[in-house]
Short mmCIF file of C-alpha atoms in Angstrom, two decimals:
data_model
loop_
_atom_site.label_atom_id
_atom_site.label_comp_id
_atom_site.label_asym_id
_atom_site.label_seq_id
_atom_site.Cartn_x
_atom_site.Cartn_y
_atom_site.Cartn_z
CA MET A 199 57.77 -42.03 57.51
CA PRO A 200 56.40 -38.62 56.27
CA ILE A 201 52.37 -38.22 56.08
CA THR A 202 53.09 -37.17 52.70
CA GLU A 203 54.35 -40.93 51.64
CA LEU A 204 51.11 -42.24 52.63
CA LEU A 205 49.46 -40.07 49.76
CA GLU A 206 52.30 -41.21 47.44
CA ARG A 207 51.58 -44.78 48.15
CA ASN A 208 47.78 -44.44 47.44
CA ALA A 209 48.61 -42.97 44.28
CA ARG A 210 50.55 -45.47 43.14
CA GLU A 211 48.34 -48.49 44.07
CA TYR A 212 44.49 -46.50 43.52
CA THR A 213 45.42 -44.04 40.92
CA ASN A 214 41.83 -44.24 39.26
CA ASP A 215 40.16 -44.90 42.55
CA THR A 216 37.97 -41.52 43.40
CA ALA A 217 39.74 -40.43 47.07
CA LEU A 218 37.82 -37.57 47.21
CA VAL A 219 34.02 -36.48 46.15
CA GLU A 220 32.85 -32.32 47.18
CA LEU A 221 28.43 -32.11 47.19
CA ASN A 222 27.15 -28.56 47.45
CA PRO A 223 23.29 -29.63 48.16
CA ALA A 224 22.84 -25.58 47.77
CA ILE A 225 23.96 -25.54 44.13
CA THR A 226 20.63 -26.59 42.13
CA GLU A 227 22.50 -27.70 38.85
CA VAL A 228 23.07 -31.47 39.46
CA ARG A 229 25.45 -32.53 37.00
CA ARG A 230 28.50 -35.33 37.77
CA VAL A 231 31.43 -33.87 36.00
CA THR A 232 34.89 -35.19 36.88
CA TRP A 233 38.02 -32.89 37.67
CA ARG A 234 39.18 -32.63 34.18
CA GLU A 235 35.90 -31.60 32.59
CA TYR A 236 35.59 -29.09 35.49
CA GLU A 237 38.86 -27.38 34.42
CA LEU A 238 37.89 -27.33 30.99
CA MET A 239 34.13 -25.70 31.45
CA GLU A 240 33.17 -22.34 30.56
CA PRO A 241 33.23 -19.89 33.79
CA ASN A 242 30.18 -20.34 35.26
CA PRO A 243 28.41 -18.84 38.29
CA LYS A 244 26.39 -22.03 39.39
CA ALA A 245 29.56 -24.36 40.11
CA PRO A 246 28.75 -27.89 40.09
CA TYR A 247 26.30 -29.81 42.41
CA ARG A 248 29.55 -32.98 42.84
CA ARG A 249 33.06 -33.00 41.55
CA GLU A 250 35.52 -35.92 42.30
CA ILE A 251 39.10 -36.85 42.26
CA THR A 252 40.84 -39.80 42.04
CA TRP A 253 44.12 -40.58 44.50
CA GLY A 254 45.93 -40.20 41.22
CA VAL A 255 44.77 -36.81 40.19
CA PHE A 256 45.06 -35.47 43.94
CA ASN A 257 48.10 -36.71 43.68
CA GLU A 258 49.11 -34.47 40.32
CA LYS A 259 47.35 -31.82 41.87
CA ALA A 260 49.41 -31.52 44.83
CA ASN A 261 52.70 -31.98 43.27
CA ARG A 262 51.28 -28.94 40.69
CA PHE A 263 51.04 -26.72 43.84
CA ALA A 264 54.40 -27.45 45.58
CA ASN A 265 56.36 -27.14 42.54
CA LEU A 266 54.56 -23.44 42.24
CA LEU A 267 55.56 -23.04 45.87
CA LEU A 268 58.93 -23.67 45.54
CA SER A 269 59.23 -21.87 42.30
CA ARG A 270 58.27 -18.41 44.56
CA GLY A 271 61.17 -19.45 47.09
CA ILE A 272 59.28 -21.30 49.65
CA LYS A 273 61.40 -23.82 51.57
CA LYS A 274 61.40 -26.77 53.86
CA ASP A 275 59.63 -24.56 57.50
CA ASP A 276 58.41 -22.03 55.64
CA LYS A 277 54.90 -20.96 56.78
CA VAL A 278 52.01 -21.44 53.99
CA GLY A 279 48.14 -20.43 55.19
CA ILE A 280 45.12 -21.87 54.02
CA LEU A 281 41.76 -20.02 54.20
CA LEU A 282 39.24 -21.97 52.22
CA MET A 283 35.74 -23.49 52.93
CA ASN A 284 35.25 -26.98 52.60
CA CYS A 285 36.38 -27.66 48.97
CA LEU A 286 38.26 -30.19 46.07
CA GLU A 287 40.96 -27.73 46.30
CA TRP A 288 41.70 -28.09 49.79
CA LEU A 289 43.51 -31.20 50.77
CA PRO A 290 45.37 -31.14 47.36
CA ILE A 291 46.80 -27.45 48.50
CA TYR A 292 47.24 -28.68 52.35
CA PHE A 293 49.57 -31.89 50.71
CA GLY A 294 51.27 -29.36 48.16
CA ILE A 295 52.50 -27.05 51.00
CA LEU A 296 53.49 -30.58 53.15
CA LYS A 297 55.40 -32.01 50.16
CA THR A 298 57.94 -28.74 49.70
CA GLY A 299 58.98 -29.81 53.67
CA ALA A 300 57.03 -26.11 54.97
CA ILE A 301 54.55 -25.98 57.39
CA ALA A 302 50.80 -26.04 56.44
CA VAL A 303 48.91 -23.04 58.57
CA PRO A 304 44.95 -23.95 58.35
CA LEU A 305 42.65 -20.80 59.57
CA ASN A 306 39.57 -20.71 60.70
CA PHE A 307 36.99 -19.85 57.72
CA ARG A 308 34.85 -17.65 60.85
CA TYR A 309 37.93 -15.42 61.27
CA ASP A 310 37.11 -11.23 60.91
CA ALA A 311 39.76 -9.62 58.97
CA ASP A 312 41.74 -8.58 62.14
CA GLU A 313 41.80 -11.97 63.44
CA ILE A 314 42.94 -12.92 59.93
CA GLU A 315 45.66 -10.41 60.51
CA TYR A 316 46.74 -11.64 63.96
CA CYS A 317 47.64 -15.37 63.30
CA VAL A 318 49.28 -14.83 59.46
CA ASP A 319 51.48 -12.71 62.17
CA LEU A 320 51.57 -15.02 64.39
CA ALA A 321 52.63 -17.73 62.75
CA ASP A 322 55.17 -16.50 60.14
CA VAL A 323 53.12 -16.82 57.15
CA ASP A 324 55.07 -16.29 54.10
CA ILE A 325 51.74 -17.34 51.58
CA LEU A 326 48.39 -16.91 52.44
CA VAL A 327 45.85 -19.24 50.11
CA PHE A 328 42.71 -17.89 50.60
CA GLY A 329 38.64 -18.71 48.41
CA PRO A 330 36.15 -16.38 47.13
CA GLU A 331 34.34 -16.19 50.59
CA PHE A 332 36.96 -14.47 51.83
CA ILE A 333 37.76 -11.68 49.54
CA GLY A 334 36.09 -8.95 51.24
CA ARG A 335 38.02 -9.37 54.94
CA VAL A 336 41.28 -10.29 52.92
CA GLU A 337 40.81 -7.06 51.19
CA GLU A 338 40.29 -4.84 54.21
CA ILE A 339 43.69 -6.51 55.50
CA ALA A 340 45.81 -7.26 51.75
CA GLU A 341 47.43 -3.56 51.72
CA LYS A 342 49.47 -4.61 55.18
CA ILE A 343 50.15 -8.29 54.81
CA SER A 344 50.96 -8.28 51.41
CA LYS A 345 54.14 -6.33 52.01
CA ASN A 346 55.72 -9.66 53.98
CA ARG A 347 53.88 -12.19 51.86
CA LEU A 348 52.13 -13.62 48.62
CA LEU A 349 48.24 -13.81 48.35
CA PHE A 350 46.45 -16.33 46.01
CA TYR A 351 43.61 -17.16 45.56
CA VAL A 352 41.39 -20.08 44.45
CA GLY A 353 37.75 -19.36 42.38
CA GLU A 354 36.91 -17.25 39.66
CA ASN A 355 37.06 -13.47 39.05
CA CYS A 356 40.68 -13.54 41.04
CA PRO A 357 40.55 -9.84 43.07
CA SER A 358 43.92 -6.92 41.64
CA PHE A 359 45.59 -7.70 45.60
CA ALA A 360 46.23 -11.58 44.25
CA GLU A 361 47.62 -14.28 42.51
CA ASP A 362 45.24 -16.54 40.16
CA TYR A 363 46.07 -20.06 42.13
CA ASN A 364 44.03 -22.01 38.89
CA GLU A 365 46.15 -20.08 35.81
CA MET A 366 49.40 -20.73 38.31
CA VAL A 367 49.19 -24.50 38.51
CA ALA A 368 47.85 -25.14 35.39
CA ASN A 369 51.27 -24.12 34.47
CA SER A 370 53.26 -26.14 36.92
CA SER A 371 54.38 -29.55 36.64
CA SER A 372 52.73 -32.24 38.27
CA VAL A 373 55.91 -34.64 39.05
CA SER A 374 57.02 -34.98 42.78
CA PRO A 375 59.28 -32.14 43.94
CA ASP A 376 62.77 -34.51 45.58
CA ILE A 377 62.21 -32.46 48.95
CA LYS A 378 63.76 -34.83 51.46
CA ILE A 379 61.36 -34.76 54.77
CA THR A 380 61.33 -37.11 57.66
CA ASP A 381 59.32 -37.87 60.95
CA GLU A 382 60.73 -34.63 62.54
CA ASP A 383 59.93 -32.04 60.52
CA TYR A 384 57.57 -30.01 61.10
CA GLY A 385 54.60 -30.19 59.01
CA ALA A 386 51.34 -28.14 60.23
CA ILE A 387 50.07 -24.99 62.98
CA TYR A 388 46.78 -25.23 64.03
CA PHE A 389 45.26 -22.89 66.21
CA SER A 390 43.60 -23.10 69.32
CA SER A 391 39.75 -22.39 69.20
CA GLY A 392 39.75 -19.40 70.98
CA THR A 393 37.55 -19.97 73.64
CA THR A 394 39.56 -18.24 76.24
CA GLY A 395 40.71 -15.28 74.10
CA PHE A 396 43.16 -14.99 71.04
CA PRO A 397 44.21 -18.37 69.92
CA LYS A 398 47.47 -19.86 70.38
CA ALA A 399 49.27 -21.37 67.36
CA ILE A 400 50.09 -25.01 67.72
CA LEU A 401 53.05 -26.82 66.18
CA HIS A 402 52.98 -30.42 64.97
CA LYS A 403 55.52 -32.78 63.36
CA HIS A 404 54.98 -35.20 60.40
CA GLU A 405 54.94 -38.03 63.29
CA SER A 406 52.07 -36.42 64.97
CA LEU A 407 50.20 -36.40 61.66
CA VAL A 408 51.03 -40.09 60.89
CA HIS A 409 50.13 -41.36 64.34
CA SER A 410 46.76 -39.83 64.47
CA ALA A 411 46.35 -41.56 61.05
CA LYS A 412 47.02 -44.58 62.50
CA VAL A 413 45.02 -43.64 65.74
CA GLU A 414 41.77 -43.53 63.14
CA GLN A 415 42.10 -46.56 61.70
CA ALA A 416 42.86 -48.52 64.59
CA HIS A 417 39.87 -46.97 66.49
CA HIS A 418 37.54 -47.49 63.33
CA GLY A 419 38.59 -50.66 61.56
CA GLN A 420 38.58 -48.09 58.23
CA THR A 421 39.17 -50.68 55.15
CA LYS A 422 39.62 -49.64 51.40
CA ASP A 423 35.81 -50.30 51.13
CA ASP A 424 34.73 -47.67 53.59
CA VAL A 425 33.55 -44.34 52.43
CA PHE A 426 34.25 -41.75 55.26
CA LEU A 427 31.18 -38.81 55.12
CA CYS A 428 33.21 -35.56 56.53
CA ILE A 429 31.08 -32.26 57.44
CA PRO A 430 33.17 -30.48 59.81
CA PRO A 431 35.48 -27.63 58.66
CA LEU A 432 38.75 -29.30 57.65
CA TYR A 433 40.61 -26.90 59.29
CA HIS A 434 40.22 -28.19 61.87
CA THR A 435 42.00 -30.89 63.47
CA GLY A 436 39.15 -33.05 64.27
CA ALA A 437 37.63 -33.30 60.56
CA LYS A 438 41.16 -33.40 59.47
CA MET A 439 42.45 -36.49 61.40
CA HIS A 440 39.07 -38.43 61.33
CA TRP A 441 39.54 -38.05 56.98
CA PHE A 442 43.14 -39.07 57.58
CA GLY A 443 41.71 -42.50 58.41
CA SER A 444 40.60 -42.85 54.39
CA LEU A 445 44.28 -41.60 53.88
CA GLN A 446 45.88 -44.57 55.51
CA SER A 447 43.28 -46.61 53.89
CA GLY A 448 43.11 -45.71 50.58
CA GLY A 449 39.64 -45.41 50.55
CA LYS A 450 36.65 -42.56 49.54
CA ALA A 451 35.89 -39.70 51.41
CA VAL A 452 33.22 -37.04 50.45
CA LEU A 453 33.29 -33.44 51.71
CA LEU A 454 29.49 -32.36 52.24
CA LYS A 455 29.18 -28.55 52.10
CA GLY A 456 25.86 -28.35 54.79
CA THR A 457 24.58 -29.90 57.94
CA LYS A 458 20.89 -30.39 57.58
CA PRO A 459 19.89 -33.52 58.22
CA GLU A 460 18.15 -33.92 54.85
CA ASP A 461 21.84 -33.54 53.66
CA ILE A 462 23.70 -35.62 55.62
CA LEU A 463 20.80 -38.84 54.41
CA SER A 464 20.82 -37.70 51.00
CA ALA A 465 24.68 -37.80 51.16
CA VAL A 466 25.05 -41.33 53.01
CA SER A 467 22.61 -42.37 50.71
CA SER A 468 23.76 -41.39 47.19
CA GLU A 469 27.45 -42.14 48.12
CA LYS A 470 26.48 -45.07 50.22
CA CYS A 471 28.44 -43.50 53.08
CA THR A 472 29.67 -46.65 56.28
CA ILE A 473 31.08 -44.11 58.46
CA VAL A 474 30.16 -40.76 59.42
CA TRP A 475 31.36 -38.01 62.32
CA LEU A 476 28.88 -36.02 63.78
CA LEU A 477 28.60 -33.10 66.09
CA VAL A 478 26.22 -33.05 68.72
CA PRO A 479 23.47 -30.29 66.73
CA TRP A 480 23.87 -32.20 63.46
CA ALA A 481 22.98 -35.58 65.37
CA GLN A 482 20.22 -33.58 67.45
CA ASP A 483 18.84 -32.24 64.44
CA LEU A 484 18.94 -35.65 62.26
CA LEU A 485 16.94 -36.98 65.13
CA ILE A 486 14.38 -34.95 65.86
CA ALA A 487 13.53 -34.61 62.33
CA LEU A 488 13.36 -38.55 62.03
CA GLU A 489 11.33 -38.45 65.42
CA SER A 490 8.97 -36.02 64.11
CA GLY A 491 8.55 -37.76 60.82
CA LYS A 492 9.49 -34.78 58.95
CA LEU A 493 12.01 -37.29 57.43
CA ASN A 494 11.46 -41.13 56.72
CA LYS A 495 14.53 -42.71 56.99
CA ASP A 496 12.88 -45.52 54.51
CA ASP A 497 13.49 -42.99 51.60
CA TYR A 498 16.84 -43.57 52.05
CA GLU A 499 19.73 -46.01 50.99
CA LEU A 500 21.18 -46.51 54.63
CA ASP A 501 21.39 -50.15 55.60
CA GLN A 502 25.47 -49.35 54.64
CA TRP A 503 25.95 -47.09 57.64
CA ARG A 504 28.16 -48.94 59.94
CA LEU A 505 29.25 -46.35 62.44
CA MET A 506 28.30 -43.27 64.10
CA HIS A 507 30.92 -41.21 65.60
CA ILE A 508 30.81 -37.97 67.92
CA GLY A 509 33.57 -35.96 69.31
CA ALA A 510 34.76 -32.18 70.25
CA GLN A 511 32.30 -31.96 73.10
CA PRO A 512 30.83 -34.41 75.65
CA VAL A 513 27.99 -36.05 74.79
CA PRO A 514 24.49 -36.13 76.31
CA ALA A 515 24.36 -40.29 77.18
CA SER A 516 20.37 -39.59 76.21
CA LEU A 517 21.45 -38.61 72.61
CA ILE A 518 23.00 -42.13 72.16
CA THR A 519 19.94 -44.11 73.66
CA ARG A 520 17.51 -42.00 71.22
CA TRP A 521 20.42 -42.61 68.37
CA LYS A 522 20.55 -46.51 69.19
CA ALA A 523 16.81 -46.63 68.85
CA MET A 524 16.09 -44.98 65.86
CA PHE A 525 19.65 -46.94 64.14
CA PRO A 526 19.51 -50.43 66.38
CA ASN A 527 22.29 -51.36 63.81
CA HIS A 528 25.08 -49.04 63.99
CA ASP A 529 28.37 -49.11 66.14
CA TYR A 530 29.07 -45.87 67.89
CA ASP A 531 32.03 -44.77 69.41
CA THR A 532 32.77 -40.94 71.12
CA ASN A 533 36.60 -39.55 70.66
CA TYR A 534 38.31 -36.99 72.78
CA GLY A 535 41.39 -34.51 71.46
CA LEU A 536 42.40 -31.79 71.42
CA SER A 537 44.16 -29.32 69.10
CA GLU A 538 47.20 -30.05 71.24
CA SER A 539 47.46 -34.00 70.94
CA ILE A 540 46.14 -34.17 67.06
CA GLY A 541 42.81 -34.18 67.26
CA PRO A 542 40.71 -36.60 68.07
CA GLY A 543 41.56 -39.96 69.55
CA CYS A 544 43.48 -39.99 72.56
CA VAL A 545 40.68 -41.26 74.44
CA HIS A 546 37.99 -42.73 72.73
CA LEU A 547 34.97 -44.74 73.68
CA GLY A 548 35.37 -47.62 71.43
CA ILE A 549 32.90 -49.60 69.57
CA GLU A 550 32.48 -52.60 71.93
CA ASN A 551 31.70 -50.14 74.96
CA ILE A 552 28.55 -49.21 74.41
CA ASP A 553 27.55 -50.20 78.06
CA HIS A 554 29.36 -47.45 79.04
CA VAL A 555 27.94 -44.10 77.21
CA GLY A 556 28.56 -40.75 78.79
CA ALA A 557 32.14 -41.72 79.25
CA ILE A 558 34.64 -40.80 77.14
CA GLY A 559 36.21 -43.86 77.24
CA VAL A 560 39.73 -44.91 77.30
CA PRO A 561 43.83 -44.35 76.63
CA GLY A 562 43.88 -44.24 72.53
CA TYR A 563 45.53 -46.55 70.44
CA GLY A 564 49.76 -45.45 70.64
CA TRP A 565 48.50 -42.88 73.84
CA GLU A 566 48.79 -42.83 77.64
CA CYS A 567 46.16 -41.11 80.28
CA LYS A 568 46.63 -39.91 83.82
CA ILE A 569 44.21 -37.49 85.79
CA VAL A 570 46.26 -35.69 89.05
CA ASP A 571 44.75 -33.57 91.71
CA GLU A 572 44.95 -29.95 92.83
CA ASN A 573 48.30 -31.15 94.51
CA GLY A 574 49.68 -32.96 91.84
CA GLN A 575 49.07 -36.70 92.80
CA ILE A 576 47.88 -39.27 90.26
CA VAL A 577 44.65 -40.18 90.94
CA ASP A 578 44.16 -43.90 91.25
CA LYS A 579 42.03 -45.71 88.82
CA SER A 580 39.99 -47.63 91.64
CA ASP A 581 39.18 -43.74 93.23
CA SER A 582 35.77 -43.53 91.14
CA ILE A 583 34.75 -39.78 93.38
CA SER A 584 37.84 -37.86 92.79
CA VAL A 585 38.03 -35.48 90.26
CA GLY A 586 41.51 -33.52 88.40
CA GLU A 587 42.88 -33.17 85.48
CA LEU A 588 43.22 -35.09 82.52
CA CYS A 589 46.54 -35.41 81.34
CA VAL A 590 47.62 -37.71 77.97
CA LYS A 591 50.79 -38.50 75.91
CA GLY A 592 51.99 -39.77 73.08
CA PRO A 593 53.20 -39.27 69.54
CA GLY A 594 50.40 -36.80 69.14
CA VAL A 595 51.14 -34.37 71.17
CA MET A 596 52.31 -30.63 69.83
CA THR A 597 55.94 -29.62 69.80
CA CYS A 598 54.76 -26.38 71.47
CA TYR A 599 52.77 -23.49 71.40
CA TYR A 600 54.77 -21.51 68.80
CA LYS A 601 56.06 -18.88 69.89
CA ASN A 602 55.05 -18.71 73.09
CA GLU A 603 57.27 -20.30 75.74
CA GLU A 604 55.25 -19.69 78.55
CA ALA A 605 51.98 -20.70 77.87
CA THR A 606 53.87 -24.44 76.68
CA ASN A 607 55.64 -24.33 79.56
CA GLU A 608 52.05 -24.36 81.79
CA CYS A 609 50.55 -27.67 79.74
CA LEU A 610 53.30 -29.27 78.78
CA LYS A 611 55.74 -31.19 81.28
CA ASP A 612 58.04 -34.38 81.11
CA GLY A 613 56.13 -34.98 78.31
CA TRP A 614 52.54 -35.19 79.82
CA LEU A 615 49.99 -32.80 78.14
CA TYR A 616 47.70 -31.10 80.89
CA THR A 617 44.79 -30.84 79.07
CA GLY A 618 42.85 -28.00 80.88
CA ASP A 619 39.59 -30.78 81.31
CA MET A 620 38.63 -32.32 84.75
CA ALA A 621 37.96 -35.83 84.71
CA LYS A 622 37.32 -38.77 86.87
CA TYR A 623 37.77 -42.78 87.03
CA ASP A 624 34.31 -44.52 86.94
CA GLU A 625 34.03 -48.01 88.96
CA ASP A 626 35.51 -50.07 85.55
CA GLY A 627 37.99 -47.53 84.81
CA PHE A 628 36.43 -45.31 82.28
CA ILE A 629 37.34 -41.50 82.03
CA TRP A 630 34.17 -38.96 82.75
CA LEU A 631 34.94 -35.85 81.02
CA VAL A 632 33.50 -32.94 84.00
CA ASP A 633 34.12 -29.75 83.01
CA ARG A 634 36.56 -27.71 82.04
CA LYS A 635 39.34 -26.61 84.64
CA LYS A 636 38.03 -22.65 83.17
CA ASP A 637 34.53 -23.43 83.39
CA VAL A 638 33.95 -24.96 86.97
CA ILE A 639 31.60 -22.55 89.04
CA ILE A 640 32.61 -21.98 92.23
CA SER A 641 29.22 -21.62 94.02
CA GLY A 642 29.66 -20.81 98.38
CA GLY A 643 33.10 -22.52 98.63
CA GLU A 644 31.32 -25.78 96.07
CA ASN A 645 32.49 -26.95 92.83
CA ILE A 646 30.11 -27.59 90.42
CA TYR A 647 30.51 -29.14 86.85
CA PRO A 648 28.35 -27.47 83.62
CA VAL A 649 28.79 -30.46 81.77
CA GLN A 650 26.76 -32.39 84.66
CA ILE A 651 23.96 -30.21 85.13
CA GLU A 652 24.06 -30.15 81.16
CA SER A 653 23.75 -33.55 80.63
CA PHE A 654 20.81 -33.64 82.91
CA ILE A 655 18.65 -31.37 81.62
CA MET A 656 19.12 -32.87 77.90
CA LYS A 657 17.03 -35.93 78.98
CA ASN A 658 14.18 -33.67 78.75
CA ARG A 659 11.89 -34.02 75.78
CA LYS A 660 11.47 -30.30 75.19
CA VAL A 661 15.16 -29.52 74.73
CA GLN A 662 16.99 -29.16 71.93
CA ASP A 663 20.54 -27.29 73.53
CA VAL A 664 21.66 -25.98 76.97
CA ALA A 665 24.62 -24.68 78.19
CA VAL A 666 25.44 -23.60 82.13
CA ILE A 667 27.70 -20.89 83.01
CA GLY A 668 28.44 -19.45 86.40
CA ILE A 669 27.42 -15.77 87.35
CA GLY A 670 28.23 -13.42 89.79
CA ASP A 671 26.72 -13.25 93.27
CA GLU A 672 27.22 -11.56 96.30
CA ARG A 673 26.18 -14.08 98.81
CA LEU A 674 27.67 -17.15 97.16
CA GLY A 675 30.43 -15.62 94.71
CA GLU A 676 28.80 -17.31 91.69
CA ILE A 677 25.43 -19.27 90.68
CA SER A 678 24.81 -21.50 88.36
CA CYS A 679 22.58 -20.16 85.29
CA ALA A 680 21.11 -22.57 82.80
CA ILE A 681 20.61 -21.06 78.74
CA ILE A 682 18.28 -23.88 77.62
CA GLN A 683 17.59 -23.79 73.78
CA LEU A 684 13.64 -25.61 73.12
CA LYS A 685 13.36 -27.66 70.54
CA GLU A 686 11.12 -26.00 67.80
CA GLY A 687 7.11 -25.83 68.54
CA GLU A 688 8.02 -26.33 71.94
CA GLU A 689 7.21 -24.65 75.20
CA CYS A 690 8.50 -24.83 79.12
CA THR A 691 8.48 -22.01 81.84
CA GLU A 692 11.06 -21.60 84.45
CA ASP A 693 9.03 -22.97 87.18
CA GLU A 694 8.57 -26.05 84.74
CA MET A 695 12.00 -26.58 84.38
CA ASN A 696 12.42 -26.21 88.04
CA SER A 697 10.33 -28.75 88.94
CA PHE A 698 12.24 -31.34 86.56
CA CYS A 699 15.50 -30.81 87.64
CA LEU A 700 14.51 -31.18 91.70
CA GLU A 701 16.26 -35.33 90.93
CA LEU A 702 19.53 -32.79 90.99
CA PRO A 703 21.49 -32.96 94.37
CA ARG A 704 20.14 -29.18 95.73
CA TYR A 705 23.55 -27.73 94.89
CA LYS A 706 23.65 -28.56 91.18
CA ARG A 707 20.21 -27.07 90.79
CA PRO A 708 20.45 -23.82 88.38
CA ARG A 709 19.90 -21.28 90.15
CA LYS A 710 18.63 -18.71 86.91
CA ILE A 711 17.00 -20.60 83.96
CA ILE A 712 17.15 -18.31 80.68
CA PHE A 713 15.45 -19.80 77.24
CA ALA A 714 17.29 -18.71 74.24
CA GLU A 715 19.41 -19.87 71.87
CA VAL A 716 23.07 -21.51 73.18
CA PRO A 717 25.83 -20.60 70.32
CA ARG A 718 28.61 -23.05 68.94
CA ASN A 719 31.57 -22.44 66.82
CA ALA A 720 32.30 -24.23 63.71
CA THR A 721 33.43 -26.99 65.81
CA GLY A 722 30.42 -27.65 67.45
CA LYS A 723 31.63 -26.29 70.95
CA ILE A 724 29.37 -23.85 73.16
CA GLU A 725 30.60 -20.85 73.16
CA LYS A 726 30.77 -19.93 76.92
CA PRO A 727 32.73 -16.95 76.13
CA ARG A 728 30.08 -15.25 74.75
CA LEU A 729 27.13 -16.45 77.08
CA ARG A 730 29.14 -14.59 79.62
CA GLU A 731 29.92 -11.58 77.73
CA ILE A 732 25.70 -11.88 77.17
CA TYR A 733 24.55 -13.30 80.68
CA GLY A 734 27.36 -12.08 83.20
CA ALA A 735 25.88 -10.95 86.36
CA LYS A 736 26.16 -7.00 85.37
CA ASN A 737 24.91 -7.63 81.89
CA LEU A 738 21.98 -9.64 83.04
CA VAL A 739 20.71 -7.19 85.61
CA ASP A 740 20.53 -4.57 83.31
CA ARG A 741 18.60 -6.96 80.74
CA GLU A 742 16.12 -7.84 83.32
CA ASN A 743 15.71 -4.29 84.49
CA ARG A 744 14.97 -3.21 80.64
CA ASN A 745 12.65 -6.34 80.72
#
């Protein structure tokens, strides 16, 4: 069954039920309008604060865009790029692409003009759909990329180098196109996060997309009555596939354009959200705001909030301890996944395993996992000492890296996806993420795993965030360097932090401590290549000489 059939089903069975809500706290005008009212409004420099669409209108909008694409010659296996911030148009556009049999290609909203050009060329994009936030970047490359593709603009005041999406879809048929699509048809190309260089294009079939919807509902027990708060960007598999749980259950989802603690709590309260997926920095900020008294949770209606789950990066156990103290009635789950495994869920902790906080968990619904040592041997689940590479297998594994056979062959072997993440079992057979294979620090012949040091330092009450990287050393080859971001208003010295780290084994203690901001990308992952560029051995010496 292709993923589009779930939307068709919801449109039939829940026609007038709310499917999506868009909230934008940055807009001061607070007015509730329906999608149809919004389309009839006079142009206004301020968009409404809140918009919503039903499942019926969602499907109708997807059909209109599908028919527009077909009228422009789009056919099965063509590619249509999406370069939009989270908005009410995003998902109808995505499903409109899929309904034609074409392949949706979401793009990272942080890409600069060169990266946009690189990705649309790599993925052979035929049409690029973009929003107002990207006019400048697309204009830089419009002359080059428009020679081979069409440019559709979503928003007011369409630029001269693009065509007006709103005008075109309004004149397109709302009848579902008669295109036969199967599980084996290609559905989407997602890009790797680019933490190790230019992103790779990851090709998935409809089978992968549908499996991710089943996984999400199976793990979190989503029902029609659940309301999912979606904050991360929809271009990323994490946000999209968590939302697929709402698609599977027919429930409402809220797209929140903002990450401030007060905006998150207000959205949960006003929309009666029951499930919230947070990234580590947002959870940290929210706890700090509540613990400091800046926000009072009694000012919000939060009793219906039943589940908080986190993914995209290792979660410090100390964070969940604090969370459970603040929200004792919340279920908690963490999800591990990659874009290559259609996002979250190939490994998950499970809400019943709160006593194993810190682990990423066990194989997810419909998934298999194994850990392979440096000699290619499978690590036994009873071995709680050996560290190896985590491998996963299941219906959600990518087809390939598009147009990159060499990279595909490196990570896909006999149906197994070799993740590049180092992991180990505990005595109960739960999987613990140790670190990225490429992030392991080799100091004096000893393997040092930054995540273990980061988790320890996060226990310090003054620490907001931390990243540990390797920097060059003449004697040891590499030494560990901790970049520590303190909470607002806190002060700490190197000596104080070194004393705190005395509880660590000597070889794991950071050899260098720097107090500075820890950069994270849009999906919450620490930008370690950027930190290595800033604090690499030569740069570090230059900085110290300047000081």
